[in-house]
GROMACS .gro file of C-alpha atoms in nm:
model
  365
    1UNK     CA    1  -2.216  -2.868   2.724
    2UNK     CA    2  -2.021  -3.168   2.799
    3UNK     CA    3  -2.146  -3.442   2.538
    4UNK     CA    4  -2.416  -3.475   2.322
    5UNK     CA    5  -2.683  -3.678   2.334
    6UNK     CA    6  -2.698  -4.001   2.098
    7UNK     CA    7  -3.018  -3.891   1.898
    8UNK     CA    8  -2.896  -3.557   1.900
    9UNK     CA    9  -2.540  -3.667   1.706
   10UNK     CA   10  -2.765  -3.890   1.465
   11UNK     CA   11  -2.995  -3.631   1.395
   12UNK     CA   12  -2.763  -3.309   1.349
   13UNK     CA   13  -2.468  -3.454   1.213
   14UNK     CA   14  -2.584  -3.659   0.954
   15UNK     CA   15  -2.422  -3.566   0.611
   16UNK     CA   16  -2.777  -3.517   0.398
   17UNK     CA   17  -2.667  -3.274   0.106
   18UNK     CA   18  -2.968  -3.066   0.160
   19UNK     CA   19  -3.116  -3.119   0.504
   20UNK     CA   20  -3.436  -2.956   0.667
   21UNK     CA   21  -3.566  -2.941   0.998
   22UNK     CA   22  -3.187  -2.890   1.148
   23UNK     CA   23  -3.188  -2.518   1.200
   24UNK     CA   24  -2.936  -2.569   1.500
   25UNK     CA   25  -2.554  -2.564   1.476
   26UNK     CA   26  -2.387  -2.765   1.692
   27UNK     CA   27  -1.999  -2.700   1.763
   28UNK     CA   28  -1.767  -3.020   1.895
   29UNK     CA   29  -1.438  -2.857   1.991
   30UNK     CA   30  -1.058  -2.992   2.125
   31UNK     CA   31  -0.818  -2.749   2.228
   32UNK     CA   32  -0.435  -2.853   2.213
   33UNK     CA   33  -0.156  -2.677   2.349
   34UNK     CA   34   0.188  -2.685   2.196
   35UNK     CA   35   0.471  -2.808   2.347
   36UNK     CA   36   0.861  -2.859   2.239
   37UNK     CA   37   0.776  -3.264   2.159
   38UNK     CA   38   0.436  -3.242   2.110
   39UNK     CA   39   0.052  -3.146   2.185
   40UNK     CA   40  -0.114  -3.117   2.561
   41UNK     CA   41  -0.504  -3.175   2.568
   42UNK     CA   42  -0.610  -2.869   2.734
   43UNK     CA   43  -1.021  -2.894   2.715
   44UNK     CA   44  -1.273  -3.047   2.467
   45UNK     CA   45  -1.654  -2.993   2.456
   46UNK     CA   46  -1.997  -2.874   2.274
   47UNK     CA   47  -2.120  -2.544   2.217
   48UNK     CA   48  -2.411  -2.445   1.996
   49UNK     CA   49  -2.663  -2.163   1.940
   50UNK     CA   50  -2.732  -1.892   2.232
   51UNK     CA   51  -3.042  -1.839   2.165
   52UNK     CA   52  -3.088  -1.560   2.425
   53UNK     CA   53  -2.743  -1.341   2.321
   54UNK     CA   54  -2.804  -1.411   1.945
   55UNK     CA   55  -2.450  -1.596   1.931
   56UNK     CA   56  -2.386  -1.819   1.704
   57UNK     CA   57  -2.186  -2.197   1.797
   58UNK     CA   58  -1.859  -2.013   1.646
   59UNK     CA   59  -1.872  -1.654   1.843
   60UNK     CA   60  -1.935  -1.849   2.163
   61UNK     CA   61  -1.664  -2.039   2.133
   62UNK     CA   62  -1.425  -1.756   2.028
   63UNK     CA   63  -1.525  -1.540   2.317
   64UNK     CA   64  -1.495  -1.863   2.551
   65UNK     CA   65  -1.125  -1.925   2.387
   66UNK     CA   66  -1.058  -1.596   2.436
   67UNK     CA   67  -1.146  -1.553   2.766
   68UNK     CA   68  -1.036  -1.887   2.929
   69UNK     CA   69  -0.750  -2.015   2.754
   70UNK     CA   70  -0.599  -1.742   2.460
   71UNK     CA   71  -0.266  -1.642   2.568
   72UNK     CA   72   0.004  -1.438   2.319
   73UNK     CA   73   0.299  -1.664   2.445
   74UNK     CA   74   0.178  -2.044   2.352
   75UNK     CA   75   0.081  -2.141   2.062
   76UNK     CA   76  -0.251  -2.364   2.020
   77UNK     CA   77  -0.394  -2.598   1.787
   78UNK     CA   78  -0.800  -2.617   1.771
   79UNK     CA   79  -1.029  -2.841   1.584
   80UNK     CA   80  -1.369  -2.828   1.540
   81UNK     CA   81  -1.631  -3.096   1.403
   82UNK     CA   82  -1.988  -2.915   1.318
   83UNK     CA   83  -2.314  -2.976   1.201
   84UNK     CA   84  -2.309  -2.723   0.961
   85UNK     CA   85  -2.055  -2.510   0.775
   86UNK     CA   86  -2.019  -2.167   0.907
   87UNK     CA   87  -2.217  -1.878   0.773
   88UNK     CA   88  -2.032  -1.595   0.627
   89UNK     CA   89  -2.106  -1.357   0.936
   90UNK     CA   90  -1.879  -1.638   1.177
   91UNK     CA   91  -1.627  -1.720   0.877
   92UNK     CA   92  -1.570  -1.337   0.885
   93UNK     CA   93  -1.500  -1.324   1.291
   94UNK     CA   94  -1.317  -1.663   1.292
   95UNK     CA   95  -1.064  -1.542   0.997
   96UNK     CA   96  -1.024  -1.263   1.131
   97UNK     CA   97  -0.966  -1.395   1.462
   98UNK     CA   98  -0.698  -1.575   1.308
   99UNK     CA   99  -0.547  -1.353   1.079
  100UNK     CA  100  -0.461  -1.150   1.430
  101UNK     CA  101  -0.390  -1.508   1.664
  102UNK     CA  102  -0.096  -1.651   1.441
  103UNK     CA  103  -0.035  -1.886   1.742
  104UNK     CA  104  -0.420  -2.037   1.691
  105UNK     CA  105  -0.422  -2.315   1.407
  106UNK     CA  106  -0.782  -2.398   1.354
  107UNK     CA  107  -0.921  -2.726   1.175
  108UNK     CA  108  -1.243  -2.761   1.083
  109UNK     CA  109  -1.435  -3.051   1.027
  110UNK     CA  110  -1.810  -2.987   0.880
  111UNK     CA  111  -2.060  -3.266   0.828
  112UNK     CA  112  -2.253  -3.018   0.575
  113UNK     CA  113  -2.236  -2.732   0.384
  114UNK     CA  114  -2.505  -2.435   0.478
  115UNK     CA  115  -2.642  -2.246   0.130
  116UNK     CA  116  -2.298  -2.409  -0.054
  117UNK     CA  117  -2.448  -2.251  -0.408
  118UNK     CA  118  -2.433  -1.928  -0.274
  119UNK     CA  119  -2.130  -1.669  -0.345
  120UNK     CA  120  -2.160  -1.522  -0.018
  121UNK     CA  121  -2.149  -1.896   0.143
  122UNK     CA  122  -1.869  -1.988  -0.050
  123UNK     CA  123  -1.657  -1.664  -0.057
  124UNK     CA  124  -1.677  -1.742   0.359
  125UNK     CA  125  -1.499  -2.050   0.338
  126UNK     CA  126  -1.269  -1.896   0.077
  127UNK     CA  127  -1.167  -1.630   0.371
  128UNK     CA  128  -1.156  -1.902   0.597
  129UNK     CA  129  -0.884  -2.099   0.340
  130UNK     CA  130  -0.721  -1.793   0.326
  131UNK     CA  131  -0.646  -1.733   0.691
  132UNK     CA  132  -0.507  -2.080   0.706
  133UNK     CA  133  -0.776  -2.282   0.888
  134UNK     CA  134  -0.798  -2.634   0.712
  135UNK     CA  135  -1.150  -2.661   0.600
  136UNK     CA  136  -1.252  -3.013   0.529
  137UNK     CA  137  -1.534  -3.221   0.549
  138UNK     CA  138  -1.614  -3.532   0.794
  139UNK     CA  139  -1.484  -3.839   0.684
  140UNK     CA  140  -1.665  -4.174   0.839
  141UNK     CA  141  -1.373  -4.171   1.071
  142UNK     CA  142  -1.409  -3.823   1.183
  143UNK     CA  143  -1.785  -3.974   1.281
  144UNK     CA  144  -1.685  -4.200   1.472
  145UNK     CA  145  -1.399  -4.020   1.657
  146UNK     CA  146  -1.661  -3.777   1.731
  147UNK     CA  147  -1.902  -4.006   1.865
  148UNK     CA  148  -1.613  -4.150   2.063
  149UNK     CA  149  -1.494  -3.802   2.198
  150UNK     CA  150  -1.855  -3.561   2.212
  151UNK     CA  151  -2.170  -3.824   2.238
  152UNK     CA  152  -2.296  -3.993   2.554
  153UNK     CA  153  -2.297  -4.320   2.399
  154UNK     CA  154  -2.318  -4.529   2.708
  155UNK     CA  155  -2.075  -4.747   2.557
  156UNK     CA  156  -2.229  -4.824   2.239
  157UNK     CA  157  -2.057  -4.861   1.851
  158UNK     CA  158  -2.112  -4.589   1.607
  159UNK     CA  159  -2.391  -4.665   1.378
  160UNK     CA  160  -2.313  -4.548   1.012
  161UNK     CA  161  -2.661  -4.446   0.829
  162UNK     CA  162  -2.760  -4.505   0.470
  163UNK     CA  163  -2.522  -4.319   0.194
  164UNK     CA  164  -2.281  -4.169   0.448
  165UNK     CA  165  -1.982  -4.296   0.222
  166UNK     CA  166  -2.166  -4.168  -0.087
  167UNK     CA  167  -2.219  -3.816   0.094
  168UNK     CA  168  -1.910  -3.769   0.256
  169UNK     CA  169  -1.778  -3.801  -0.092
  170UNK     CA  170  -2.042  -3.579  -0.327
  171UNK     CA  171  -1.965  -3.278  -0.031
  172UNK     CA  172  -1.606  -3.351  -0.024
  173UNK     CA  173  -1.585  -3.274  -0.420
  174UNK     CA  174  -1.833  -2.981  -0.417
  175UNK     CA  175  -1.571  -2.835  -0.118
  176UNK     CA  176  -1.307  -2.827  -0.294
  177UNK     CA  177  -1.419  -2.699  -0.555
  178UNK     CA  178  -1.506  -2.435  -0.355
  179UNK     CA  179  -1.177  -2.381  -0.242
  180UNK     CA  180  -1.033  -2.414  -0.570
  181UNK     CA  181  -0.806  -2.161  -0.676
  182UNK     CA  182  -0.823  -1.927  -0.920
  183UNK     CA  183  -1.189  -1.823  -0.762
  184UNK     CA  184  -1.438  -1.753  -1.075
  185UNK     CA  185  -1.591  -1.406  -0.955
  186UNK     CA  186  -1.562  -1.170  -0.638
  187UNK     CA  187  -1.891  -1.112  -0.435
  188UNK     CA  188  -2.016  -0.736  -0.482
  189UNK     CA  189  -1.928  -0.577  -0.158
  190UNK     CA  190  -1.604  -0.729  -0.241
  191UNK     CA  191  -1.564  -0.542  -0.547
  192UNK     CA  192  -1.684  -0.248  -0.412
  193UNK     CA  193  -1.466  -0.217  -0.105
  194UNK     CA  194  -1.168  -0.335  -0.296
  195UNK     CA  195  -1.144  -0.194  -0.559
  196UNK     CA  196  -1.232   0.143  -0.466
  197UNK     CA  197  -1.004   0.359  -0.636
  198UNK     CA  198  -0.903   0.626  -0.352
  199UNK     CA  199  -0.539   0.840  -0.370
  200UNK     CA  200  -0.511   0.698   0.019
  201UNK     CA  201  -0.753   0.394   0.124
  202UNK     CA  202  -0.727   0.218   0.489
  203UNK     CA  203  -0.814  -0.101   0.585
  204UNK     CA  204  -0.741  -0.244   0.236
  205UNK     CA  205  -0.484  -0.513   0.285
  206UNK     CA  206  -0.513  -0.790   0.023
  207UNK     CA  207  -0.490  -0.764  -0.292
  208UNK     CA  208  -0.704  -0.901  -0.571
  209UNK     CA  209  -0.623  -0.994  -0.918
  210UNK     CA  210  -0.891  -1.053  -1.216
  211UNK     CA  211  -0.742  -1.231  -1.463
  212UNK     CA  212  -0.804  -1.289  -1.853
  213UNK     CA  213  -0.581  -1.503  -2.083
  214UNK     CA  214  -0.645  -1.491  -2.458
  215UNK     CA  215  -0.445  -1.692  -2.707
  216UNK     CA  216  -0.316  -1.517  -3.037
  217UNK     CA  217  -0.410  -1.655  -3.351
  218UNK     CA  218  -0.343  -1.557  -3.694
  219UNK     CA  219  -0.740  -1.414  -3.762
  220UNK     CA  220  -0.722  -1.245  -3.384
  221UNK     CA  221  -0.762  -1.410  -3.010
  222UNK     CA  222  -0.902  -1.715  -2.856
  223UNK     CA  223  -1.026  -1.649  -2.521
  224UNK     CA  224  -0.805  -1.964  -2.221
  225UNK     CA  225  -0.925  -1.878  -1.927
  226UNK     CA  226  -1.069  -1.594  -1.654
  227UNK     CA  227  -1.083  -1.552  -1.284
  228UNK     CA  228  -0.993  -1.419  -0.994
  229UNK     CA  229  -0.683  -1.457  -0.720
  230UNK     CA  230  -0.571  -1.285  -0.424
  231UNK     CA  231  -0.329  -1.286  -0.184
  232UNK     CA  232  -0.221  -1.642   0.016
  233UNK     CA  233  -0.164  -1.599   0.398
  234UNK     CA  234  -0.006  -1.975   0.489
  235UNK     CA  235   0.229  -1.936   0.330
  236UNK     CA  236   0.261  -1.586   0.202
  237UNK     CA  237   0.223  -1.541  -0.197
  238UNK     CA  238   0.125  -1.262  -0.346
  239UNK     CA  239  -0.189  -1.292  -0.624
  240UNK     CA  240   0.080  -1.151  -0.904
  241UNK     CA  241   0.301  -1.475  -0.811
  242UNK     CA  242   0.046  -1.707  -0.721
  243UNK     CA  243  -0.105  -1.588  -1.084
  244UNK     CA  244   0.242  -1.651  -1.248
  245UNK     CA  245   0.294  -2.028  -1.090
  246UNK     CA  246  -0.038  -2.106  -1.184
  247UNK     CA  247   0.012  -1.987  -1.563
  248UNK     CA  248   0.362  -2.164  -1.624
  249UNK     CA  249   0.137  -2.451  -1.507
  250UNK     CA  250  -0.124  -2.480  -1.674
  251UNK     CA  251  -0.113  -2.248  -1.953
  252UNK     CA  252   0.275  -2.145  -2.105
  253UNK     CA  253   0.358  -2.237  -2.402
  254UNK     CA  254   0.709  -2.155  -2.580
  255UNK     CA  255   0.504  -2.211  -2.935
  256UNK     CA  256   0.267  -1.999  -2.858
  257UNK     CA  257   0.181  -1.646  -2.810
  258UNK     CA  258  -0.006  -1.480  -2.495
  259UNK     CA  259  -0.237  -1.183  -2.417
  260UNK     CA  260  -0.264  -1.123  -2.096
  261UNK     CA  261  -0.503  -0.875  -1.862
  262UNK     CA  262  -0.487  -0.790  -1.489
  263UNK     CA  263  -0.765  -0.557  -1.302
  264UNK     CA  264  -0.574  -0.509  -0.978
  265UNK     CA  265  -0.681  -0.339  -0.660
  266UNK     CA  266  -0.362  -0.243  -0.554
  267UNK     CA  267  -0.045  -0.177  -0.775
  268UNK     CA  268   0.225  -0.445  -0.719
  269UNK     CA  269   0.487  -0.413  -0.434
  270UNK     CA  270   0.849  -0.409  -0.579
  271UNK     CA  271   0.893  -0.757  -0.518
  272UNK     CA  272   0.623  -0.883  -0.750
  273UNK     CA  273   0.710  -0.622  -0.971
  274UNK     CA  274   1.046  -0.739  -1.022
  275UNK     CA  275   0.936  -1.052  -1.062
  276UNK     CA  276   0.680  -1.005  -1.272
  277UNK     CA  277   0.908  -0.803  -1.499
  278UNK     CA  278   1.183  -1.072  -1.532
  279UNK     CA  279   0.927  -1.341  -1.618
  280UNK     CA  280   0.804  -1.087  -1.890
  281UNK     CA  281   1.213  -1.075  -1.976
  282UNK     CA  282   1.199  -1.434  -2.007
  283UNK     CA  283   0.901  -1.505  -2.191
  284UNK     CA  284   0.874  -1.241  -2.495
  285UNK     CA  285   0.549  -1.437  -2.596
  286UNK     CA  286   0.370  -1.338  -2.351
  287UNK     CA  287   0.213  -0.986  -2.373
  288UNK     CA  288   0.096  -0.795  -2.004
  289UNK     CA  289  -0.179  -0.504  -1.977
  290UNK     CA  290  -0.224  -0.461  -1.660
  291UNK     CA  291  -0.493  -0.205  -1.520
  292UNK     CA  292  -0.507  -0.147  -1.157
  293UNK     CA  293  -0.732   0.056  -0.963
  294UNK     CA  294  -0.532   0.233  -0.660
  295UNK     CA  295  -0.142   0.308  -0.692
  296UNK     CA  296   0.019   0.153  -0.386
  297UNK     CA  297   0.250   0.367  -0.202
  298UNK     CA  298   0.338   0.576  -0.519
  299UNK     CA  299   0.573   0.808  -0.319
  300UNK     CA  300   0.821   0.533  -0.234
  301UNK     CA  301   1.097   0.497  -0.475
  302UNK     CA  302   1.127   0.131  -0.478
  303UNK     CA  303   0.754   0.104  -0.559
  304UNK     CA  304   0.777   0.329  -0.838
  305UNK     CA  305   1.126   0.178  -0.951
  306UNK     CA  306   0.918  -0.144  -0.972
  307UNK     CA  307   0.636   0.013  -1.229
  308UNK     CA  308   0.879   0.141  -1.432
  309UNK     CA  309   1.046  -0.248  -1.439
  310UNK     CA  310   0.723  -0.332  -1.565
  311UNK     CA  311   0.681  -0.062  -1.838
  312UNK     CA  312   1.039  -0.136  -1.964
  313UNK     CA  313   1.003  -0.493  -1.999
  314UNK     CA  314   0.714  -0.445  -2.230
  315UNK     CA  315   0.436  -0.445  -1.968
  316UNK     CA  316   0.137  -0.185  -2.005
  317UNK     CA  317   0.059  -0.042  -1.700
  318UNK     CA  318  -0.239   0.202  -1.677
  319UNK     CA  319  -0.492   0.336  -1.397
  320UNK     CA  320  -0.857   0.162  -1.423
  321UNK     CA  321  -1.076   0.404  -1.620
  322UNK     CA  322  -1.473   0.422  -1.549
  323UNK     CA  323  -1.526   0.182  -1.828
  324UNK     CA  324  -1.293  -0.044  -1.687
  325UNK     CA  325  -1.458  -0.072  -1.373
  326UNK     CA  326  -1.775  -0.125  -1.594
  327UNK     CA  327  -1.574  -0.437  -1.777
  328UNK     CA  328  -1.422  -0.597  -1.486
  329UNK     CA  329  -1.797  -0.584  -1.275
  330UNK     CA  330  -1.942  -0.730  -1.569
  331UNK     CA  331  -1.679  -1.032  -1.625
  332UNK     CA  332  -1.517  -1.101  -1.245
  333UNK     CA  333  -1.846  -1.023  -0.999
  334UNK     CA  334  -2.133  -1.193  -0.906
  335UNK     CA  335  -2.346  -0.926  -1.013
  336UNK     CA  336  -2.669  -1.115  -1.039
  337UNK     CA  337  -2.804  -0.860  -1.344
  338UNK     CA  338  -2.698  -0.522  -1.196
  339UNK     CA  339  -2.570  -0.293  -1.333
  340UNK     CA  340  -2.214  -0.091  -1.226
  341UNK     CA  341  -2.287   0.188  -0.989
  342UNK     CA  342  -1.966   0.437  -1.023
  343UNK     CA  343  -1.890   0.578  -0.625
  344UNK     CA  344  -1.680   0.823  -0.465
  345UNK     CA  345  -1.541   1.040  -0.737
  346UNK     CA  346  -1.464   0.729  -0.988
  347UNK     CA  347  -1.374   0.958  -1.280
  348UNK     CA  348  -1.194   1.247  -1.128
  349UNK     CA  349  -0.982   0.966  -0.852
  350UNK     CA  350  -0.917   0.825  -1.198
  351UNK     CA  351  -0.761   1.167  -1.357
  352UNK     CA  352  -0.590   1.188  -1.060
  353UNK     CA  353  -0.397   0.846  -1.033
  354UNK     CA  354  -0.346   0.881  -1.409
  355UNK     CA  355  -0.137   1.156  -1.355
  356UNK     CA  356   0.051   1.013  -1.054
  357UNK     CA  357   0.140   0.678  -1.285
  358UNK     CA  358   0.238   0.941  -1.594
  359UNK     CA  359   0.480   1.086  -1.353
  360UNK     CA  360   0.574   0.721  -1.258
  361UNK     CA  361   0.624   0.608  -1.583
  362UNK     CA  362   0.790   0.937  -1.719
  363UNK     CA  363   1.184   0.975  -1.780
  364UNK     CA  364   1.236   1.231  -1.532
  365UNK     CA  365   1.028   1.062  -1.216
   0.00000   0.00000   0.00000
């Protein structure tokens, strides 16, 4: 589809926070290629729902990217304007379309947010963040340049309806705070995939970190904060340092003394171990326990030099127990009342790991 229809843009696109009767996603796309001194227009047009294949706007374009234009030696910069915000199913396929495309840069431009309350809604976008598409919502000038670029218009000015201003600006603060970082829980198949706590797990490439900061006082603690991180694609941080920045932030204090807990999925790589362990050097107030569920590459010297950094510089390191998987699903995951449901050997992967981090951690590893 070549343009829209005017009705059709006035209809669809119209910024409502909660809007019925538009079951239809409609996709306005430009497709850039990058030169030395600048962009090429390559190809710009509308795609929406195939109802017959079951596609949604954002698979049919992918496959017709892929297919017509994709190409491993130029690099590419895509925006999108839609009608709604993409469900988690397409924010899935498009991040991990570009977590494999590093020569695709993707903006997208919503004019709503579908189901925006809900964790699986919102942990799409968050995936979408991650993977370095810029996620925004349509400004009354992203209207109009899409009337200008997508709408038959037959020559006509952009209309702006009732509270468009007032919209753009309600969806534009419920976004980002969406995309706010530290997130406030993981979804449960999140959890459950993640932090499985297998000797040897595939497919398991980012890291998450569950945080909890409690303040020492003189009668006992004051819980600061919780949440969650993970790991930043664009450009690369690691949760353990994107945790750190955030604390010296927001929460450090040279008056003041720290308790700090990690659940981790993965055991830190040497790099964030080392630098973990001289921020620990640094700041004696500050106290570390830090419970992760899988050991990551444990035979590799460097990675177990870097646990025992962490153990000498005061840090407690330890393997997630069954009752700490019970804490974390209780405090970090969107649970919605049930209860933890131990898998795949929990307590004897635990013994296990245990004794691989004893033999870490021991004078003679």
């Amino acid at each position: 589809m070549k343009l829209l229809f005017r009705k059709t843009f006035y209809f669809h696109f119209q910024n409502l926070l909660f809007a019925s009767g538009r079951n239809t996603t409609f996709l306005c796309c430009r497709v850039d290629k990058v030169e030395r001194h600048g962009t090429v227009p390559l190809v710009s047009g509308v795609f929406t729902h195939q109802v017959w294949s079951s596609y949604h706007a954002e698979s049919h374009f992918l496959l017709w990217f892929q297919k017509n234009f994709l190409s491993l030696d130029k690099d590419f910069q895509v925006t999108w304007y839609l009608s709604w915000s993409p469900c988690p199913a397409c924010a899935k396929q498009v991040a991990d379309f570009l977590a494999v495309h590093r020569n695709v840069s993707l903006t997208i431009f919503s004019a709503r947010l579908y189901y925006f309350w809900d964790p699986e809604f919102r942990d799409g976008l968050h995936r979408l963040f991650e993977k370095g598409a810029r996620v925004a919502i349509m400004s009354p000038k992203d209207f109009e340049n899409c009337w200008e670029g997508f709408v038959f218009n037959e020559g006509r000015d952009f209309r702006p309806w009732d509270n468009m201003v007032e919209n753009y600006q309600s969806l534009r603060i419920t976004l980002q705070e969406i995309l706010r970082y530290p997130m406030e829980r993981l979804f449960r198949k999140t959890f459950y995939f993640h932090f499985q706590n297998r000797l040897y797990a595939s497919r398991r490439n980012t890291t998450f970190l569950c945080y909890r900061v409690d303040r020492e006082e003189r009668p006992g603690t004051v819980s600061l904060a919780r949440g969650v991180w993970r790991n930043q694609v664009h450009p690369t941080c690691h949760a353990e340092l994107r945790f750190l920045s955030w604390f010296q932030s927001n929460m450090l204090c040279p008056n003041k003394d720290f308790q700090v807990t990690w659940y981790l999925s993965w055991s830190p790589c040497p790099n964030c171990a080392k630098q973990v362990a001289d921020f620990l050097a640094a700041h004696r107030n500050v106290s570390l326990t830090i419970l992760t569920a899988r050991l990551y590459y444990f035979w590799d010297q460097k990675f177990r030099n870097g646990l025992r950094s962490l153990s000498e510089e005061g840090a407690r390191v330890a393997i997630m127990s069954p009752q700490d998987f019970k804490n974390c699903w209780e405090d970090f995951v969107w649970n919605k009342g049930w209860n933890f449901t131990p898998r795949f050997n929990v307590g004897r992967n635990y013994q296990l790991l245990a004794s691989r981090l004893e033999e870490i951690l021991g004078p003679h590893s």
